[in-house]
Every structure is written in C-alpha cells, then in structure tokens.
mmCIF file of C-alpha atoms and ligand atoms in Angstrom:
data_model
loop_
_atom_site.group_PDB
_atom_site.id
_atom_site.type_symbol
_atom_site.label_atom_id
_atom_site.label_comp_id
_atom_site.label_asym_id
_atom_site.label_seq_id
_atom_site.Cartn_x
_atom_site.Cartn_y
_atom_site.Cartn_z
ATOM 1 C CA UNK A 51 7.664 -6.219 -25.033
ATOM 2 C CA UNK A 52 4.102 -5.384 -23.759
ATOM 3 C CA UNK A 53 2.696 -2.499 -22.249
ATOM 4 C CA UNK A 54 -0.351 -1.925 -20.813
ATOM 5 C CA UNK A 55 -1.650 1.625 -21.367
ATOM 6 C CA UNK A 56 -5.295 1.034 -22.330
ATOM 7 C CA UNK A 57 -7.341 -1.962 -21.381
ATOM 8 C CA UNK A 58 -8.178 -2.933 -24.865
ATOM 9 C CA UNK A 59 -4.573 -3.139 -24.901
ATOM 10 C CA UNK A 60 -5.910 -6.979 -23.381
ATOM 11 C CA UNK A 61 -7.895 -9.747 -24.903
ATOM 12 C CA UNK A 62 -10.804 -10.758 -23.395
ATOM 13 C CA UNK A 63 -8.843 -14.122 -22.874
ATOM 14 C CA UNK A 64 -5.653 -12.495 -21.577
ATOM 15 C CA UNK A 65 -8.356 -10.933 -18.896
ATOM 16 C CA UNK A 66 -9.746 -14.138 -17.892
ATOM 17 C CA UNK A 67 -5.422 -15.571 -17.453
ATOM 18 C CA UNK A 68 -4.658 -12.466 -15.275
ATOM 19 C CA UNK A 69 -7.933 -13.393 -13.363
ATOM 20 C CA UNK A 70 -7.575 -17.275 -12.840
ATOM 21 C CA UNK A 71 -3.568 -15.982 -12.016
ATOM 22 C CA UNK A 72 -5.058 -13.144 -9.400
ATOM 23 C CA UNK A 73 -7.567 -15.898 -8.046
ATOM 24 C CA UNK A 74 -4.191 -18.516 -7.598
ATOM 25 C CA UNK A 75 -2.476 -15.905 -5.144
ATOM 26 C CA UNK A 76 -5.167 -15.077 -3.319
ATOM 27 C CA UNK A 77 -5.546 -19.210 -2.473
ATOM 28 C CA UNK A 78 -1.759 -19.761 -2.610
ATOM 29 C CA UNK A 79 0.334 -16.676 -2.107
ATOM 30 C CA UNK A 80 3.855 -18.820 -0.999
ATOM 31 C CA UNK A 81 3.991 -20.201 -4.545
ATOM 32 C CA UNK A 82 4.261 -16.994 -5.971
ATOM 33 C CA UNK A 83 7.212 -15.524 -3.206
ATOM 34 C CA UNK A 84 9.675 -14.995 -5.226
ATOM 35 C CA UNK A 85 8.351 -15.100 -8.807
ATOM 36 C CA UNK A 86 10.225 -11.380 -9.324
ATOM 37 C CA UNK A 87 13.142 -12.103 -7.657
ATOM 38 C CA UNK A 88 15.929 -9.800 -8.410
ATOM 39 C CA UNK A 89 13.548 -7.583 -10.313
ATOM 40 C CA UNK A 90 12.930 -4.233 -9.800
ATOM 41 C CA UNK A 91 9.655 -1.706 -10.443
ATOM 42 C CA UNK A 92 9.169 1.972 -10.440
ATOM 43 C CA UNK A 93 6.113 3.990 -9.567
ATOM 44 C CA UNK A 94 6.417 7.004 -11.362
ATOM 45 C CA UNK A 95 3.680 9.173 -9.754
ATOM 46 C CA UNK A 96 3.372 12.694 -11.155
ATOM 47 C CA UNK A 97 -0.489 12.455 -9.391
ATOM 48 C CA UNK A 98 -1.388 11.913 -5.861
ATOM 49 C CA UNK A 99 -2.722 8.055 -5.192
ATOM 50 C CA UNK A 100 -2.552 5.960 -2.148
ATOM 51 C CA UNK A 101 -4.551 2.474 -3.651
ATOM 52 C CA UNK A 102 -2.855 2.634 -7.166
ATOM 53 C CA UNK A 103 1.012 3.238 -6.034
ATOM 54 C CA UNK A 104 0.821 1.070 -2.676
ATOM 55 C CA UNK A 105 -0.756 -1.626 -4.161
ATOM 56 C CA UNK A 106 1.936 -1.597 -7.357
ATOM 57 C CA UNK A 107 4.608 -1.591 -4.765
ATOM 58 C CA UNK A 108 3.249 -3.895 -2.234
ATOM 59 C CA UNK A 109 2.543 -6.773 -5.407
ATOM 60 C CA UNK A 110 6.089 -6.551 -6.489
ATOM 61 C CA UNK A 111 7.877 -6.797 -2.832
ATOM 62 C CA UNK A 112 5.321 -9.897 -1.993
ATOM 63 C CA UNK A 113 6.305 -11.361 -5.725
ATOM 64 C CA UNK A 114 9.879 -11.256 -4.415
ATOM 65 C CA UNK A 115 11.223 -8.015 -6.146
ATOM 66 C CA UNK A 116 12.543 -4.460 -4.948
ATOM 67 C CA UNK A 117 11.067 -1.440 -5.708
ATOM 68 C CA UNK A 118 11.787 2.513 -6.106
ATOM 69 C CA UNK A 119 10.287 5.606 -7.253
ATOM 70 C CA UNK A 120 8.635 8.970 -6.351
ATOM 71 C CA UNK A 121 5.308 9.995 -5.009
ATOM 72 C CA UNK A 122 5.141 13.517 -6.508
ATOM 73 C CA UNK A 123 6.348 15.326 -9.203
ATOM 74 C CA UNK A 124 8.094 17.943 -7.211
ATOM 75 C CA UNK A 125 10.046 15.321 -5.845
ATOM 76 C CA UNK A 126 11.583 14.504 -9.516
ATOM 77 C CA UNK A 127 13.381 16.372 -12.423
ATOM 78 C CA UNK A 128 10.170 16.802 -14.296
ATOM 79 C CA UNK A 129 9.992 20.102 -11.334
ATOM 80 C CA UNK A 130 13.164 21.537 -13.584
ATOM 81 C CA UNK A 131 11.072 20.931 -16.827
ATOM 82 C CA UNK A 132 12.983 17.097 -17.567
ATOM 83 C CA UNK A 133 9.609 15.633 -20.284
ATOM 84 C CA UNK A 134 7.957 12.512 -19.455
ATOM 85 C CA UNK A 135 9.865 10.618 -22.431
ATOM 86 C CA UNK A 136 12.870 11.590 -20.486
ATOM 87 C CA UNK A 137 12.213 10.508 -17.415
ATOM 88 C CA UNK A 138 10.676 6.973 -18.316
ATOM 89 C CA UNK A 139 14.259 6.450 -20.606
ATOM 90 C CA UNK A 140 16.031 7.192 -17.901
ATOM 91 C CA UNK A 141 14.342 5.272 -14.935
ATOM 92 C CA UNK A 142 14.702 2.124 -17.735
ATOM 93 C CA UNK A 143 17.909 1.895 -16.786
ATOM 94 C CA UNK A 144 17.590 1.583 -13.454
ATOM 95 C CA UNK A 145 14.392 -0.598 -13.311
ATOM 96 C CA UNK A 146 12.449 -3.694 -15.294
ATOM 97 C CA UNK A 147 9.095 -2.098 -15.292
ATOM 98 C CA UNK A 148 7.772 1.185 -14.593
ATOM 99 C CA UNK A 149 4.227 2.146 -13.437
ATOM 100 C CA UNK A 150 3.154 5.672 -14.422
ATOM 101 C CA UNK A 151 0.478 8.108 -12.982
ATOM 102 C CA UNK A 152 -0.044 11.287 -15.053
ATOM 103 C CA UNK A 153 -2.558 14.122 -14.806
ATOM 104 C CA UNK A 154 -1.756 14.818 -18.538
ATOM 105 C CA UNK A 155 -4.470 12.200 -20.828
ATOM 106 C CA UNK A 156 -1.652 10.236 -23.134
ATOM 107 C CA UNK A 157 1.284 10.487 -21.011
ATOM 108 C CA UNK A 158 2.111 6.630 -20.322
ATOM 109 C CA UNK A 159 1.317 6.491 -24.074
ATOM 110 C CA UNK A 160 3.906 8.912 -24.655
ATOM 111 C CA UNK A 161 6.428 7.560 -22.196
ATOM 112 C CA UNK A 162 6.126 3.833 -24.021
ATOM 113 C CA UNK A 163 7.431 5.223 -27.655
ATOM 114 C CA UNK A 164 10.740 5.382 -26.671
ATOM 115 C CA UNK A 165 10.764 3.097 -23.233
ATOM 116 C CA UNK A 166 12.995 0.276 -23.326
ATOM 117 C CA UNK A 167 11.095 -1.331 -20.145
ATOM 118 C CA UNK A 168 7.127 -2.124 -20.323
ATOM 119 C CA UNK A 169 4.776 0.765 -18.865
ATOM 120 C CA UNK A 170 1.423 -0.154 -17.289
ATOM 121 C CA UNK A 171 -0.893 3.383 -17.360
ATOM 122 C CA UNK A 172 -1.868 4.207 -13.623
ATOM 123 C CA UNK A 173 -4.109 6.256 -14.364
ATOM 124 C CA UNK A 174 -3.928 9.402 -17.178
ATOM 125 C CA UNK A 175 -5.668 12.533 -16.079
ATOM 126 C CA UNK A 176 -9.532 12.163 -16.982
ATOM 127 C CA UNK A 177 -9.084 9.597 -19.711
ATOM 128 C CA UNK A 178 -8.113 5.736 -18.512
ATOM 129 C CA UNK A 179 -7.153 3.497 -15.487
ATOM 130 C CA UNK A 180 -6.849 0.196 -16.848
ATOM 131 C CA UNK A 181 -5.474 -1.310 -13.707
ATOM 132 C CA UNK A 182 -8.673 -0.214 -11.646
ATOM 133 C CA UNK A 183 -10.477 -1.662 -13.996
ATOM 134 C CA UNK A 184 -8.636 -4.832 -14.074
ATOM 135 C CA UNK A 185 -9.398 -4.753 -10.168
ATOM 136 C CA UNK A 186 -12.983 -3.987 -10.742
ATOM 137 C CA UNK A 187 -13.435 -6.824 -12.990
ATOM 138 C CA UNK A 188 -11.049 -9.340 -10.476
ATOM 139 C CA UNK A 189 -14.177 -8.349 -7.875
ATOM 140 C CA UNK A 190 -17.321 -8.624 -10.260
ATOM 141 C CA UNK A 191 -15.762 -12.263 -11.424
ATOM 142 C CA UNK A 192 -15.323 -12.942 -7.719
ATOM 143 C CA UNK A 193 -18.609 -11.552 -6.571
ATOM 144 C CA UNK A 194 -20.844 -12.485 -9.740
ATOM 145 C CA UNK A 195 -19.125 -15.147 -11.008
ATOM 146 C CA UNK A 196 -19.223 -13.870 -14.677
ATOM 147 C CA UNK A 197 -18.987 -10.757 -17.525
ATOM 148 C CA UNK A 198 -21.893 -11.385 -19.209
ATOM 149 C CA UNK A 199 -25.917 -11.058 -18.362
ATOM 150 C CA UNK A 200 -24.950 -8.204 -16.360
ATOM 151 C CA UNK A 201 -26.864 -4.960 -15.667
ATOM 152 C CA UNK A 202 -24.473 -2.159 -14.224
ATOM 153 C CA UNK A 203 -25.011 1.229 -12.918
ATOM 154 C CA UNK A 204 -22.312 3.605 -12.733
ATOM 155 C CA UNK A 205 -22.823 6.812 -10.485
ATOM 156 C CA UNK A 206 -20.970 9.825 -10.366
ATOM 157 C CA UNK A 207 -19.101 11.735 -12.231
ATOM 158 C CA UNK A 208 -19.134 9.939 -15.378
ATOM 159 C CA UNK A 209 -16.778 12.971 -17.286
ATOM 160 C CA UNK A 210 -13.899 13.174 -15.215
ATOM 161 C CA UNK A 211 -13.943 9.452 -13.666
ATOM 162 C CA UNK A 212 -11.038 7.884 -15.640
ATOM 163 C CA UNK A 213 -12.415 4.252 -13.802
ATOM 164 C CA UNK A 214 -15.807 4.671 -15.266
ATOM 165 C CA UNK A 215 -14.656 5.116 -19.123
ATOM 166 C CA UNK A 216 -11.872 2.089 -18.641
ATOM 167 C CA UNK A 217 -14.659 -0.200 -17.465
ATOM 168 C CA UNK A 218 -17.202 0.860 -20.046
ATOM 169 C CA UNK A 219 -14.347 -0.165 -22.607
ATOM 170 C CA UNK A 220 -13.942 -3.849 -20.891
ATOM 171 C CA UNK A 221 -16.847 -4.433 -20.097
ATOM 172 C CA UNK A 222 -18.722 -3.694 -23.638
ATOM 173 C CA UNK A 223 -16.937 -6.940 -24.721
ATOM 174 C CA UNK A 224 -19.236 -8.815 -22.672
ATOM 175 C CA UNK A 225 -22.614 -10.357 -23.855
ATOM 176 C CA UNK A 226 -26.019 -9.344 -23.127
ATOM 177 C CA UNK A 227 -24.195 -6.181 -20.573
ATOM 178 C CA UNK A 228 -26.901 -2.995 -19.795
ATOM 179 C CA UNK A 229 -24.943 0.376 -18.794
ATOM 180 C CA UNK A 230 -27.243 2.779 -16.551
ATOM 181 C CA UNK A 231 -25.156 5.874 -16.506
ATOM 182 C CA UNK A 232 -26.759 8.131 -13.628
ATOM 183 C CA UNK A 233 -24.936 11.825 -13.635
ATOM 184 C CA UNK A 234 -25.987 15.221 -13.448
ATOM 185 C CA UNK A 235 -26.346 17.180 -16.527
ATOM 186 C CA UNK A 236 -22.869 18.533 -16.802
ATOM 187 C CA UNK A 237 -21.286 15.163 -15.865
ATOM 188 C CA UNK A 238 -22.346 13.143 -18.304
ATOM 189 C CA UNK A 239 -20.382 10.425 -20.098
ATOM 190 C CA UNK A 240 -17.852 11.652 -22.832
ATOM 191 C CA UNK A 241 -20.105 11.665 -26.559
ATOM 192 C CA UNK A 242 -17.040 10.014 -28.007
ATOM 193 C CA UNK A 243 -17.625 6.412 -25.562
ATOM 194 C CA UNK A 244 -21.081 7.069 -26.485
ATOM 195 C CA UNK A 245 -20.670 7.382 -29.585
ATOM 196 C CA UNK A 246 -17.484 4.675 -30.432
ATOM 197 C CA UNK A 247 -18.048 1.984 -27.782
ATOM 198 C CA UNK A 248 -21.763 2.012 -26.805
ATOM 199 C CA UNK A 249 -23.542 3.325 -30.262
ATOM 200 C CA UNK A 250 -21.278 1.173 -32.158
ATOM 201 C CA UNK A 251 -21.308 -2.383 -30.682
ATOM 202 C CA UNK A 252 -25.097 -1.869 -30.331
ATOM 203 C CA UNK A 253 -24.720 -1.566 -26.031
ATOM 204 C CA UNK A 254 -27.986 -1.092 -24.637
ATOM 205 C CA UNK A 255 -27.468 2.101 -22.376
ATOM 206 C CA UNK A 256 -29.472 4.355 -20.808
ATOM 207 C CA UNK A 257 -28.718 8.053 -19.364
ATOM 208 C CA UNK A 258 -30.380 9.324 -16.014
ATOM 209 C CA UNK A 259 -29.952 11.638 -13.313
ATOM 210 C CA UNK A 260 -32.398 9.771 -10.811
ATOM 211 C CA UNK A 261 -30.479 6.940 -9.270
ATOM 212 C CA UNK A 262 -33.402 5.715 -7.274
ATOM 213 C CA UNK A 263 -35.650 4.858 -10.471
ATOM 214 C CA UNK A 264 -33.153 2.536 -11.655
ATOM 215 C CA UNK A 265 -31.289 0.971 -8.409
ATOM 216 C CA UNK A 266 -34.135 -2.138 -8.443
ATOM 217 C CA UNK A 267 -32.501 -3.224 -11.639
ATOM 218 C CA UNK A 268 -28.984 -3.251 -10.732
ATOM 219 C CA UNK A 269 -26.702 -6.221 -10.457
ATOM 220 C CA UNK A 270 -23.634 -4.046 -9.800
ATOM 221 C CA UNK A 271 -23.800 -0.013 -8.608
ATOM 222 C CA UNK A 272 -20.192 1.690 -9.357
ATOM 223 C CA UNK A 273 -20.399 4.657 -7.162
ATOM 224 C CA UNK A 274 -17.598 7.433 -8.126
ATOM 225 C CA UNK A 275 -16.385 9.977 -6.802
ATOM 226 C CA UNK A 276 -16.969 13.776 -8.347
ATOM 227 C CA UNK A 277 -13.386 14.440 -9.386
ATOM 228 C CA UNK A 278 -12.697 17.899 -7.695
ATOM 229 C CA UNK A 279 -9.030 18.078 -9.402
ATOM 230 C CA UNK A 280 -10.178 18.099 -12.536
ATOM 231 C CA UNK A 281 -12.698 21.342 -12.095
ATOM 232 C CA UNK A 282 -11.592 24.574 -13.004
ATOM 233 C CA UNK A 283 -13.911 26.362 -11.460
ATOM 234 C CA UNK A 284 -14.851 25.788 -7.703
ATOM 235 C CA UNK A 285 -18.088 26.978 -7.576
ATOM 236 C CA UNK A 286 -18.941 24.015 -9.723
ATOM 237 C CA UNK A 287 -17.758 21.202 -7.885
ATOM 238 C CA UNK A 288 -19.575 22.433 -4.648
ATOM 239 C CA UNK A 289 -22.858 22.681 -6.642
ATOM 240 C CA UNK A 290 -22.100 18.851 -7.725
ATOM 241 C CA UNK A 291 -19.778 17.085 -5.175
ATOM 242 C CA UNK A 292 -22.875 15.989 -3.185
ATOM 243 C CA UNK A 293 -25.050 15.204 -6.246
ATOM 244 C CA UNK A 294 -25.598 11.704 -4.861
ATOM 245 C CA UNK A 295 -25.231 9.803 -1.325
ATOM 246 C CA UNK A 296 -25.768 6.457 -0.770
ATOM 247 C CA UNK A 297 -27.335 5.272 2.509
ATOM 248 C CA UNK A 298 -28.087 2.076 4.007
ATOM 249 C CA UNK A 299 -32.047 3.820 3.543
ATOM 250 C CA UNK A 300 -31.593 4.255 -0.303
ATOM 251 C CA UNK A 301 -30.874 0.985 -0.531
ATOM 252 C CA UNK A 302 -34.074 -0.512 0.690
ATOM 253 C CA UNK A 303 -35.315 -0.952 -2.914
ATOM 254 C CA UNK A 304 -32.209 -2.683 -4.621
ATOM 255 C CA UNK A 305 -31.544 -6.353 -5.040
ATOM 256 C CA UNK A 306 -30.317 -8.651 -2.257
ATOM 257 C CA UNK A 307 -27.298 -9.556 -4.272
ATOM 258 C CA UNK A 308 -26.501 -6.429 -5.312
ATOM 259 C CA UNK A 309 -22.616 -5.411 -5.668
ATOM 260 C CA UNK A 310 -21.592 -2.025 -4.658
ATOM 261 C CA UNK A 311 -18.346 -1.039 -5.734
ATOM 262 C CA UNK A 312 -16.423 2.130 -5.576
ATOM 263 C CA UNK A 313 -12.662 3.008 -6.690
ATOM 264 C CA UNK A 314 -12.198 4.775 -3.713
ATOM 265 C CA UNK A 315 -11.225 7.617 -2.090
ATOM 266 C CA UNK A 316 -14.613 7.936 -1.567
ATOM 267 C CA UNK A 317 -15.862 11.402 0.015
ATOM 268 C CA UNK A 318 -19.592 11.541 0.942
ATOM 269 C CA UNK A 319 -20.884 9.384 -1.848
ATOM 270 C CA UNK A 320 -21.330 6.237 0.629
ATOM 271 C CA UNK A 321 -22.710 6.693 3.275
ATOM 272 C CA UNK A 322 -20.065 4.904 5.811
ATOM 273 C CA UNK A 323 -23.338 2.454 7.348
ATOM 274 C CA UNK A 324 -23.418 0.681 3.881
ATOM 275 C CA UNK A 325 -20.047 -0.305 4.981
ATOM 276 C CA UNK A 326 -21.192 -3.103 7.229
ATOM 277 C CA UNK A 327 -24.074 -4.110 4.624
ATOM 278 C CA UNK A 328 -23.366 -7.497 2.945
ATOM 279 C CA UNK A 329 -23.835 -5.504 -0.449
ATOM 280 C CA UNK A 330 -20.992 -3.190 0.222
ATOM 281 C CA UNK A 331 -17.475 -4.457 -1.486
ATOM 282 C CA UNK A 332 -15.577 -1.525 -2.006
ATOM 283 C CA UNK A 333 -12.889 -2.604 0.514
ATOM 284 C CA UNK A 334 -12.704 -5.727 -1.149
ATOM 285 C CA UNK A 335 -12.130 -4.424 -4.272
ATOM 286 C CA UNK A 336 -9.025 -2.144 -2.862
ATOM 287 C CA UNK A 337 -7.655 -5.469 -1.464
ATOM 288 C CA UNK A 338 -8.465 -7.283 -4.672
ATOM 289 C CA UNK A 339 -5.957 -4.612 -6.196
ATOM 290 C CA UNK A 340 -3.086 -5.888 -5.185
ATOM 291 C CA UNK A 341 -3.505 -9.266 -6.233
ATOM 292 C CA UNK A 342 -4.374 -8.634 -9.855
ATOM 293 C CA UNK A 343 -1.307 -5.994 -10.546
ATOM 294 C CA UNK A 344 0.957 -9.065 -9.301
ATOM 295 C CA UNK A 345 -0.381 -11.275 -11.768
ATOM 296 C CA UNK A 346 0.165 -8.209 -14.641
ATOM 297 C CA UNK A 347 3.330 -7.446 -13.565
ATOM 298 C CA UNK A 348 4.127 -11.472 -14.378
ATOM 299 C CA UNK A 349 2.570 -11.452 -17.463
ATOM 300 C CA UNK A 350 4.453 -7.660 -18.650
ATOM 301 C CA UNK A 351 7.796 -9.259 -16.932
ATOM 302 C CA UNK A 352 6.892 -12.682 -18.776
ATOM 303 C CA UNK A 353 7.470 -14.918 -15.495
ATOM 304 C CA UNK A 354 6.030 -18.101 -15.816
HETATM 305 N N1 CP B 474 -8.624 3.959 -7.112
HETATM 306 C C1 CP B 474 -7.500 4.719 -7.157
HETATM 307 O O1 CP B 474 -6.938 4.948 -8.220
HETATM 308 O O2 CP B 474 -7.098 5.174 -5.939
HETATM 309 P P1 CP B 474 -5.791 6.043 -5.684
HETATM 310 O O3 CP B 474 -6.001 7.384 -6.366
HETATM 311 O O4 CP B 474 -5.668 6.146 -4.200
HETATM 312 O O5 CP B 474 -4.624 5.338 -6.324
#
C-alpha cells in the first residue's frame, strides 16, 4: 500500500505516468468513467479549502466512485478531542482512500502509521502540498512542454506557502532548473530547503525582494499568496499582505511566453486584468487539478 504524503514520496518516472495518465483524461475522459467503480474516498478536512477538497471529490465521482467526508473539524469527533490516528482508523473502515487536510505540519504522516487505507497529504499546515504540486507540474508540462532548462520565480510568501516548498522539492530533480525566490525579509524561504535541497544538489538560486529586476528572466512566475492563517500577529500580515501586485503594467518587461501560475485563492497579488493576458494560467492550473488527483487516486487504488 502507497501513500502519498510528501512528493518525494514519487519518482521522477512515477511523475511523468501520473502526467501522460492526467494528459489521457483530459483527451478521453469516457474511458476512464468508471475506473473506481464501487469505490469510495474521504476528504478529511480539518482546514478550510475549496480547490483541494472539490477537486478530490469531483475526480473520484467522474472516475465512477462515491464519496464522503467533512469540511471542518467542528463538524467531526476530533471537536471532542478524538486524535488524528483515530479518526483516519476509523474512516478506513468505511472508505478505500482517504484525503487529509491538516493545519498541524506531519499530520497525514501521522494518520498513515496505523491507516489500513492509503492517505494522500492535502496539504499540512506550512510544510507540504504534494497534490498542488503535482497540479503545478501537470500545467508547466502542458504549458512548457518539459522539467528541465527551466528558470522559475516564485513570489510571495515563501515561509508559510506549503505549495512553494513542495515544488522546490520536485522540481530540484530537474536538470539545468534556476529558483528566483522574491520575498520580503521576514518571508523568506525556510534555511532547512535552503540548506538540504538547494545547497545540497548544487541548485542555482538566488534570493530577492525586487520582483521587477528579475521578471525578464522568467520562464514561469509562481505568484503566492501571503498566508494570513498562519500569522500570529496581525499587525504583521497587514504590513506584508500587499508586498507584491501583479498588473498587466508590471508585466511589460517579461517574456512573451511567460507562465504565470498561482495556487489560488489569490487576494490582491494578481491583478484581475492579467486574467485575460495569454500569460495568465492560474485558472488552468485549478482545472488541471482535477485531472491529475484522478490519475493518483488510480495509481494509490492500483486500477489499471
Ligand atoms: N490551492 C489550494 O490548495 O486551494 P484550496 O485551499 O482552495 O484547496
């Protein structure tokens, strides 16, 4: 049994299947109908989401399945103090896969010690979101054509933005691949994916707060939100939230195939008229979601 709680946690060939699977829907979605049939998942969502959980559900009911679940902790037994372990044994009873959001970093992790159903991570507090990522990567392979030869900005809050560290990780498999991390000061990337995944494998990187020096360069810009959950202080996230806004303006000076993706929610950190510029595939990649957790629920369900 597999689970998928990091995105190391996947080959780099296992990422290309899951792609060239994702890329089959989209071009034939009938032969894939009722792949799950009689199988059932569970979103197990201890963290607000609308992408992550509706996508989940909406891949297993168009691969033929059922689903169930909750959208809120205060809507399960983990409100009267049940643990996460609990929980996930339990809901293995009732269900042949279970996707988990957590605000706690490590909780899918914990849930899969004793789970006797596979658990794909949904996203763990600050730490990882290896299903965005595996959405992110479905819409660079779609939009570039490749992993490699690949210079990528990534905007934001780089501390907090679980999507940001995730792709880092997949993406410093890839040859010849340039990071430009743009932050402020105090939202820097984490020293220890500096340090273990950049410093290590030799990743040519470089740190900035001016987004505008560097956008010429860019073959992909990953715009992020600043992650106002995980502040404790308010004060704080006011100074930063607005730290940087694209516009169609900014823009003037980047490269005419230029990819701009985003997670999403977005809040003022694109402009909405990039939406209509060519450049602009954040929407895309929110559609592209759905596609890619249907072919990694077939590969954690081990449907041919
Ligand atoms: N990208 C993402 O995780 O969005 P949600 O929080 O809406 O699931």
């Amino acid at each position: 049994m597999r689970h998928l709680i990091d995105i190391l946690d996947l080959s780099t060939e296992e990422i290309d299947e899951l792609v060239s699977t994702a890329s089959d829907i989209i071009a034939n979605p009938k032969k894939y109908s009722e792949k799950c049939h009689g199988k059932k998942l569970a979103t197990l969502f201890f963290e607000p989401s609308t992408r992550t959980r509706l996508s989940f559900e909406a891949a297993m009911l168009e691969l033929g399945g059922n689903v169930l679940g909750f959208s809120e902790a205060s809507s399960s037994s983990a409100s009267k103090g049940e643990s996460v372990s609990d929980t996930t044994r339990v809901v293995g009873c009732y269900a042949d896969i279970i996707a988990m959001r957590h605000p706690k970093e490590g909780a899918p992790m914990v849930a899969s010690l004793k789970s006797s159903v596979p658990i794909i991570n949904a996203g763990d507090g600050g730490h990882n979101h290896p299903t965005q990522t595996l959405t992110d990567l479905l819409t660079i392979h779609r939009e570039k054509g490749r992993f490699h030869d690949l210079t990528i900005g990534l905007c934001g809050d780089l501390k907090f933005g679980r999507t940001v560290h995730s792709l880092i990780l997949a993406l410093s498999r890839y040859q010849n691949i340039r990071f430009v991390l743009i932050s402020p000061d105090e939202l820097k990337l984490p020293d220890y994916l500096i340090q273990d995944t950049l410093v290590k494998n030799n990743i040519s990187f470089v740190e900035t707060t001016d987004l505008q020096e560097y956008l010429p360069e860019l073959d992909i810009l990953y715009m992020t939100r600043v992650q106002q959950e995980r502040f404790f202080n308010e004060a704080d996230y006011i100074r930063l939230k607005d730290s940087y806004v694209l516009t169609r303006e900014k823009l003037a000076d980047a490269k005419e195939d230029l990819s701009i993706l985003h997670p999403l929610p977005r809040v003022n950190e694109i402009s909405v008229d990039v939406d209509d510029d060519p450049r602009a595939c954040y929407f895309k990649q929110a559609a592209n979601g759905k596609y890619i957790r249907m072919a990694l629920i077939m590969k954690l369900l081990e449907v041919e």
